[in-house]
């Protein structure tokens, strides 16, 4: 009887302990998979000042589609044209502060960070598009990219904004003498200020977003920009004369924050670089070049007086700006001039 009671007590204790023990997790079936929660996409905000019709915006949207598709949505590209996010100056500041990831400003805006970028705004520095592309895609571009990196910017390439012309509301411009006394808006660049002074005009540095109103109200007489800008921003509504001086190259620098770029995986870095090359550089240049004759036709249809510049008068402009070369050679660097003119 005692033996029976001992066995019964042991039996009860066994089940009590088993009830208190934690239950084991059932092993998943061999074909069962556990889904991973997708990470939040990396946002790349791109800022530029061109409007929705410009080649730069068209190709920025191509870049957006390419990067998002190649990363399977891992990167979310957000394009802000028409200074919606920031001016060029503010966008570059935003890159350094981490509030903007990419920007495509005119190279003149980069002068305040790296004086070597002034070479792209030297008047008549490139004889044609082919020589300009050869320099920007070669030794000159490599040097500018290395300089930009010192200020926290990674250069992904150079876009073609179109060659600059003068417009004004006072008189046709055929020679430098016709520019005497005209108040001409320029970007905030010492080099561009000196160029206008060499041509006899009164330079007025001003943000692009303020330009139309300034022209409309007569705060300035004229401005310099490619003809695509002249038409897309309807400057023909407040300007009567356009002179095809083609005195300077409008070059955009496709840039991304160095720190942000380095935070991307190598795979994402390669996709961003390839997308920039394909669309923000090569395709942008192609579309911009092919659209120039169409823009000129549309400007003429608006009744604007368009003045062609003869080779003889063009040489007068070239001669007039030679002091600018002498003034800025030391600042920009003689070696930079050599790279641009090889």
GROMACS .gro file of C-alpha atoms in nm, residues 45-298:
model
  254
   45UNK     CA    1   1.508   6.520  -5.392
   46UNK     CA    2   1.632   6.691  -5.711
   47UNK     CA    3   1.610   7.069  -5.738
   48UNK     CA    4   1.651   7.281  -6.051
   49UNK     CA    5   1.521   7.617  -6.178
   50UNK     CA    6   1.413   7.518  -6.531
   51UNK     CA    7   1.040   7.497  -6.599
   52UNK     CA    8   0.824   7.197  -6.677
   53UNK     CA    9   0.875   7.221  -7.055
   54UNK     CA   10   1.253   7.229  -7.052
   55UNK     CA   11   1.474   6.939  -7.158
   56UNK     CA   12   1.617   6.928  -6.808
   57UNK     CA   13   1.279   6.854  -6.653
   58UNK     CA   14   1.190   6.600  -6.921
   59UNK     CA   15   1.511   6.408  -6.861
   60UNK     CA   16   1.489   6.447  -6.483
   61UNK     CA   17   1.164   6.250  -6.500
   62UNK     CA   18   1.342   5.989  -6.714
   63UNK     CA   19   1.611   5.967  -6.447
   64UNK     CA   20   1.342   5.928  -6.180
   65UNK     CA   21   1.177   5.639  -6.366
   66UNK     CA   22   1.509   5.466  -6.435
   67UNK     CA   23   1.641   5.483  -6.078
   68UNK     CA   24   1.315   5.376  -5.918
   69UNK     CA   25   1.278   5.085  -6.159
   70UNK     CA   26   1.639   4.968  -6.125
   71UNK     CA   27   1.622   4.978  -5.745
   72UNK     CA   28   1.276   4.815  -5.733
   73UNK     CA   29   1.146   5.117  -5.544
   74UNK     CA   30   1.437   5.119  -5.302
   75UNK     CA   31   1.502   5.480  -5.404
   76UNK     CA   32   1.221   5.734  -5.432
   77UNK     CA   33   1.326   6.018  -5.665
   78UNK     CA   34   1.133   6.343  -5.624
   79UNK     CA   35   1.192   6.611  -5.890
   80UNK     CA   36   1.127   6.978  -5.811
   81UNK     CA   37   1.151   7.206  -6.119
   82UNK     CA   38   1.096   7.579  -6.153
   83UNK     CA   39   1.265   7.664  -5.818
   84UNK     CA   40   0.973   7.495  -5.638
   85UNK     CA   41   1.204   7.352  -5.375
   86UNK     CA   42   1.486   7.604  -5.378
   87UNK     CA   43   1.686   7.848  -5.585
   88UNK     CA   44   2.016   7.720  -5.720
   89UNK     CA   45   2.202   7.889  -5.436
   90UNK     CA   46   1.966   7.746  -5.175
   91UNK     CA   47   1.981   7.399  -5.332
   92UNK     CA   48   2.360   7.383  -5.301
   93UNK     CA   49   2.335   7.496  -4.941
   94UNK     CA   50   2.068   7.232  -4.888
   95UNK     CA   51   2.298   6.960  -5.020
   96UNK     CA   52   2.560   7.050  -4.761
   97UNK     CA   53   2.295   7.067  -4.487
   98UNK     CA   54   2.138   6.738  -4.591
   99UNK     CA   55   1.796   6.883  -4.678
  100UNK     CA   56   1.844   6.838  -5.055
  101UNK     CA   57   2.013   6.535  -5.210
  102UNK     CA   58   2.069   6.648  -5.571
  103UNK     CA   59   2.069   6.973  -5.768
  104UNK     CA   60   2.142   7.082  -6.124
  105UNK     CA   61   2.245   7.448  -6.096
  106UNK     CA   62   2.428   7.664  -6.344
  107UNK     CA   63   2.802   7.627  -6.296
  108UNK     CA   64   2.821   7.999  -6.215
  109UNK     CA   65   2.660   7.925  -5.878
  110UNK     CA   66   2.945   7.686  -5.795
  111UNK     CA   67   3.200   7.967  -5.824
  112UNK     CA   68   3.137   8.070  -5.464
  113UNK     CA   69   3.254   7.724  -5.354
  114UNK     CA   70   3.524   7.656  -5.614
  115UNK     CA   71   3.662   7.943  -5.830
  116UNK     CA   72   3.769   7.694  -6.098
  117UNK     CA   73   3.403   7.663  -6.203
  118UNK     CA   74   3.427   8.017  -6.335
  119UNK     CA   75   3.589   7.875  -6.647
  120UNK     CA   76   3.251   7.754  -6.772
  121UNK     CA   77   3.121   8.112  -6.768
  122UNK     CA   78   3.412   8.273  -6.944
  123UNK     CA   79   3.275   8.445  -7.255
  124UNK     CA   80   3.352   8.266  -7.582
  125UNK     CA   81   3.561   8.001  -7.402
  126UNK     CA   82   3.437   7.714  -7.622
  127UNK     CA   83   3.430   7.743  -7.999
  128UNK     CA   84   3.144   7.494  -8.041
  129UNK     CA   85   2.947   7.221  -7.865
  130UNK     CA   86   3.185   6.945  -7.968
  131UNK     CA   87   3.484   7.115  -7.809
  132UNK     CA   88   3.277   7.197  -7.501
  133UNK     CA   89   3.167   6.834  -7.455
  134UNK     CA   90   3.522   6.708  -7.514
  135UNK     CA   91   3.648   6.932  -7.234
  136UNK     CA   92   3.364   6.863  -6.989
  137UNK     CA   93   3.375   6.487  -7.046
  138UNK     CA   94   3.753   6.485  -7.031
  139UNK     CA   95   4.029   6.656  -6.837
  140UNK     CA   96   3.841   6.975  -6.754
  141UNK     CA   97   3.541   6.789  -6.616
  142UNK     CA   98   3.763   6.562  -6.408
  143UNK     CA   99   3.941   6.861  -6.257
  144UNK     CA  100   3.616   7.043  -6.176
  145UNK     CA  101   3.474   6.727  -6.019
  146UNK     CA  102   3.783   6.690  -5.799
  147UNK     CA  103   3.754   7.052  -5.688
  148UNK     CA  104   3.381   7.018  -5.614
  149UNK     CA  105   3.446   6.713  -5.397
  150UNK     CA  106   3.658   6.930  -5.167
  151UNK     CA  107   3.345   7.134  -5.092
  152UNK     CA  108   3.120   6.833  -5.035
  153UNK     CA  109   2.971   6.792  -5.383
  154UNK     CA  110   3.001   6.489  -5.608
  155UNK     CA  111   2.973   6.578  -5.978
  156UNK     CA  112   2.777   6.328  -6.187
  157UNK     CA  113   2.814   6.515  -6.516
  158UNK     CA  114   2.747   6.838  -6.703
  159UNK     CA  115   2.427   6.937  -6.882
  160UNK     CA  116   2.387   7.184  -7.169
  161UNK     CA  117   2.149   7.469  -7.086
  162UNK     CA  118   2.209   7.636  -7.423
  163UNK     CA  119   2.429   7.924  -7.538
  164UNK     CA  120   2.350   8.263  -7.389
  165UNK     CA  121   2.203   8.554  -7.580
  166UNK     CA  122   2.108   8.908  -7.479
  167UNK     CA  123   1.754   9.041  -7.466
  168UNK     CA  124   1.642   9.391  -7.370
  169UNK     CA  125   1.355   9.637  -7.398
  170UNK     CA  126   1.553   9.939  -7.526
  171UNK     CA  127   1.722   9.869  -7.861
  172UNK     CA  128   1.869   9.598  -8.085
  173UNK     CA  129   2.221   9.487  -7.993
  174UNK     CA  130   2.459   9.431  -8.283
  175UNK     CA  131   2.791   9.541  -8.133
  176UNK     CA  132   2.928   9.601  -7.782
  177UNK     CA  133   2.864   9.972  -7.834
  178UNK     CA  134   2.490   9.899  -7.832
  179UNK     CA  135   2.516   9.768  -7.475
  180UNK     CA  136   2.645  10.093  -7.329
  181UNK     CA  137   2.439  10.198  -7.027
  182UNK     CA  138   2.196   9.904  -7.034
  183UNK     CA  139   2.107   9.754  -6.696
  184UNK     CA  140   2.154   9.379  -6.748
  185UNK     CA  141   2.060   9.116  -6.492
  186UNK     CA  142   2.326   8.852  -6.427
  187UNK     CA  143   2.368   8.567  -6.183
  188UNK     CA  144   2.556   8.642  -5.865
  189UNK     CA  145   2.899   8.582  -6.013
  190UNK     CA  146   3.197   8.822  -6.005
  191UNK     CA  147   3.303   8.690  -6.344
  192UNK     CA  148   2.967   8.766  -6.505
  193UNK     CA  149   2.962   9.109  -6.344
  194UNK     CA  150   3.304   9.185  -6.493
  195UNK     CA  151   3.192   9.057  -6.833
  196UNK     CA  152   2.899   9.298  -6.845
  197UNK     CA  153   3.122   9.582  -6.736
  198UNK     CA  154   3.372   9.500  -7.011
  199UNK     CA  155   3.087   9.521  -7.264
  200UNK     CA  156   2.978   9.861  -7.132
  201UNK     CA  157   2.660   9.745  -6.956
  202UNK     CA  158   2.557   9.792  -6.593
  203UNK     CA  159   2.541   9.445  -6.432
  204UNK     CA  160   2.267   9.377  -6.178
  205UNK     CA  161   2.305   9.049  -5.985
  206UNK     CA  162   1.964   8.902  -5.911
  207UNK     CA  163   1.802   8.566  -5.836
  208UNK     CA  164   1.638   8.411  -6.139
  209UNK     CA  165   1.301   8.390  -5.966
  210UNK     CA  166   1.289   8.771  -5.945
  211UNK     CA  167   1.384   8.833  -6.308
  212UNK     CA  168   1.048   8.842  -6.487
  213UNK     CA  169   0.903   9.098  -6.245
  214UNK     CA  170   1.220   9.307  -6.266
  215UNK     CA  171   1.196   9.313  -6.646
  216UNK     CA  172   0.825   9.390  -6.632
  217UNK     CA  173   0.871   9.680  -6.391
  218UNK     CA  174   1.179   9.817  -6.566
  219UNK     CA  175   1.411   9.752  -6.272
  220UNK     CA  176   1.650   9.610  -6.533
  221UNK     CA  177   1.658   9.665  -6.909
  222UNK     CA  178   1.760   9.316  -7.010
  223UNK     CA  179   1.912   8.981  -6.931
  224UNK     CA  180   2.132   8.703  -7.068
  225UNK     CA  181   2.005   8.349  -7.111
  226UNK     CA  182   1.964   8.076  -7.373
  227UNK     CA  183   1.670   8.128  -7.607
  228UNK     CA  184   1.486   7.833  -7.452
  229UNK     CA  185   1.477   8.021  -7.121
  230UNK     CA  186   1.369   8.338  -7.300
  231UNK     CA  187   1.068   8.157  -7.447
  232UNK     CA  188   0.972   7.916  -7.169
  233UNK     CA  189   0.961   8.194  -6.911
  234UNK     CA  190   0.774   8.427  -7.148
  235UNK     CA  191   1.032   8.702  -7.140
  236UNK     CA  192   0.898   8.793  -7.485
  237UNK     CA  193   0.603   8.948  -7.299
  238UNK     CA  194   0.831   9.209  -7.138
  239UNK     CA  195   1.122   9.228  -7.386
  240UNK     CA  196   1.124   9.338  -7.748
  241UNK     CA  197   1.479   9.272  -7.870
  242UNK     CA  198   1.678   8.948  -7.876
  243UNK     CA  199   2.036   8.934  -8.003
  244UNK     CA  200   2.190   8.600  -8.093
  245UNK     CA  201   2.532   8.676  -7.952
  246UNK     CA  202   2.591   8.321  -7.820
  247UNK     CA  203   2.855   8.481  -7.602
  248UNK     CA  204   2.866   8.220  -7.331
  249UNK     CA  205   2.787   7.858  -7.265
  250UNK     CA  206   2.506   7.779  -7.026
  251UNK     CA  207   2.637   7.471  -6.845
  252UNK     CA  208   2.462   7.290  -6.563
  253UNK     CA  209   2.643   7.074  -6.312
  254UNK     CA  210   2.463   6.756  -6.207
  255UNK     CA  211   2.564   6.722  -5.846
  256UNK     CA  212   2.477   6.511  -5.545
  257UNK     CA  213   2.594   6.545  -5.186
  258UNK     CA  214   2.920   6.357  -5.133
  259UNK     CA  215   2.818   6.244  -4.785
  260UNK     CA  216   2.474   6.130  -4.902
  261UNK     CA  217   2.621   5.948  -5.203
  262UNK     CA  218   2.866   5.760  -4.981
  263UNK     CA  219   2.577   5.648  -4.760
  264UNK     CA  220   2.426   5.454  -5.053
  265UNK     CA  221   2.515   5.093  -5.121
  266UNK     CA  222   2.761   5.033  -5.407
  267UNK     CA  223   2.474   4.894  -5.616
  268UNK     CA  224   2.263   5.205  -5.564
  269UNK     CA  225   2.561   5.431  -5.632
  270UNK     CA  226   2.617   5.263  -5.968
  271UNK     CA  227   2.249   5.299  -6.061
  272UNK     CA  228   2.243   5.669  -5.973
  273UNK     CA  229   2.564   5.737  -6.167
  274UNK     CA  230   2.445   5.545  -6.473
  275UNK     CA  231   2.104   5.712  -6.469
  276UNK     CA  232   2.264   6.055  -6.447
  277UNK     CA  233   2.494   5.980  -6.739
  278UNK     CA  234   2.219   5.839  -6.960
  279UNK     CA  235   1.949   6.097  -6.895
  280UNK     CA  236   2.069   6.409  -6.715
  281UNK     CA  237   2.374   6.438  -6.939
  282UNK     CA  238   2.352   6.253  -7.271
  283UNK     CA  239   1.976   6.267  -7.332
  284UNK     CA  240   1.945   6.618  -7.191
  285UNK     CA  241   2.211   6.746  -7.430
  286UNK     CA  242   2.047   6.577  -7.727
  287UNK     CA  243   1.698   6.714  -7.657
  288UNK     CA  244   1.826   7.064  -7.582
  289UNK     CA  245   2.026   7.085  -7.905
  290UNK     CA  246   1.744   6.953  -8.122
  291UNK     CA  247   1.494   7.201  -7.976
  292UNK     CA  248   1.688   7.520  -8.051
  293UNK     CA  249   1.557   7.585  -8.403
  294UNK     CA  250   1.201   7.527  -8.286
  295UNK     CA  251   1.246   7.776  -8.004
  296UNK     CA  252   1.375   8.039  -8.243
  297UNK     CA  253   1.071   7.993  -8.470
  298UNK     CA  254   0.836   8.033  -8.174
   0.00000   0.00000   0.00000
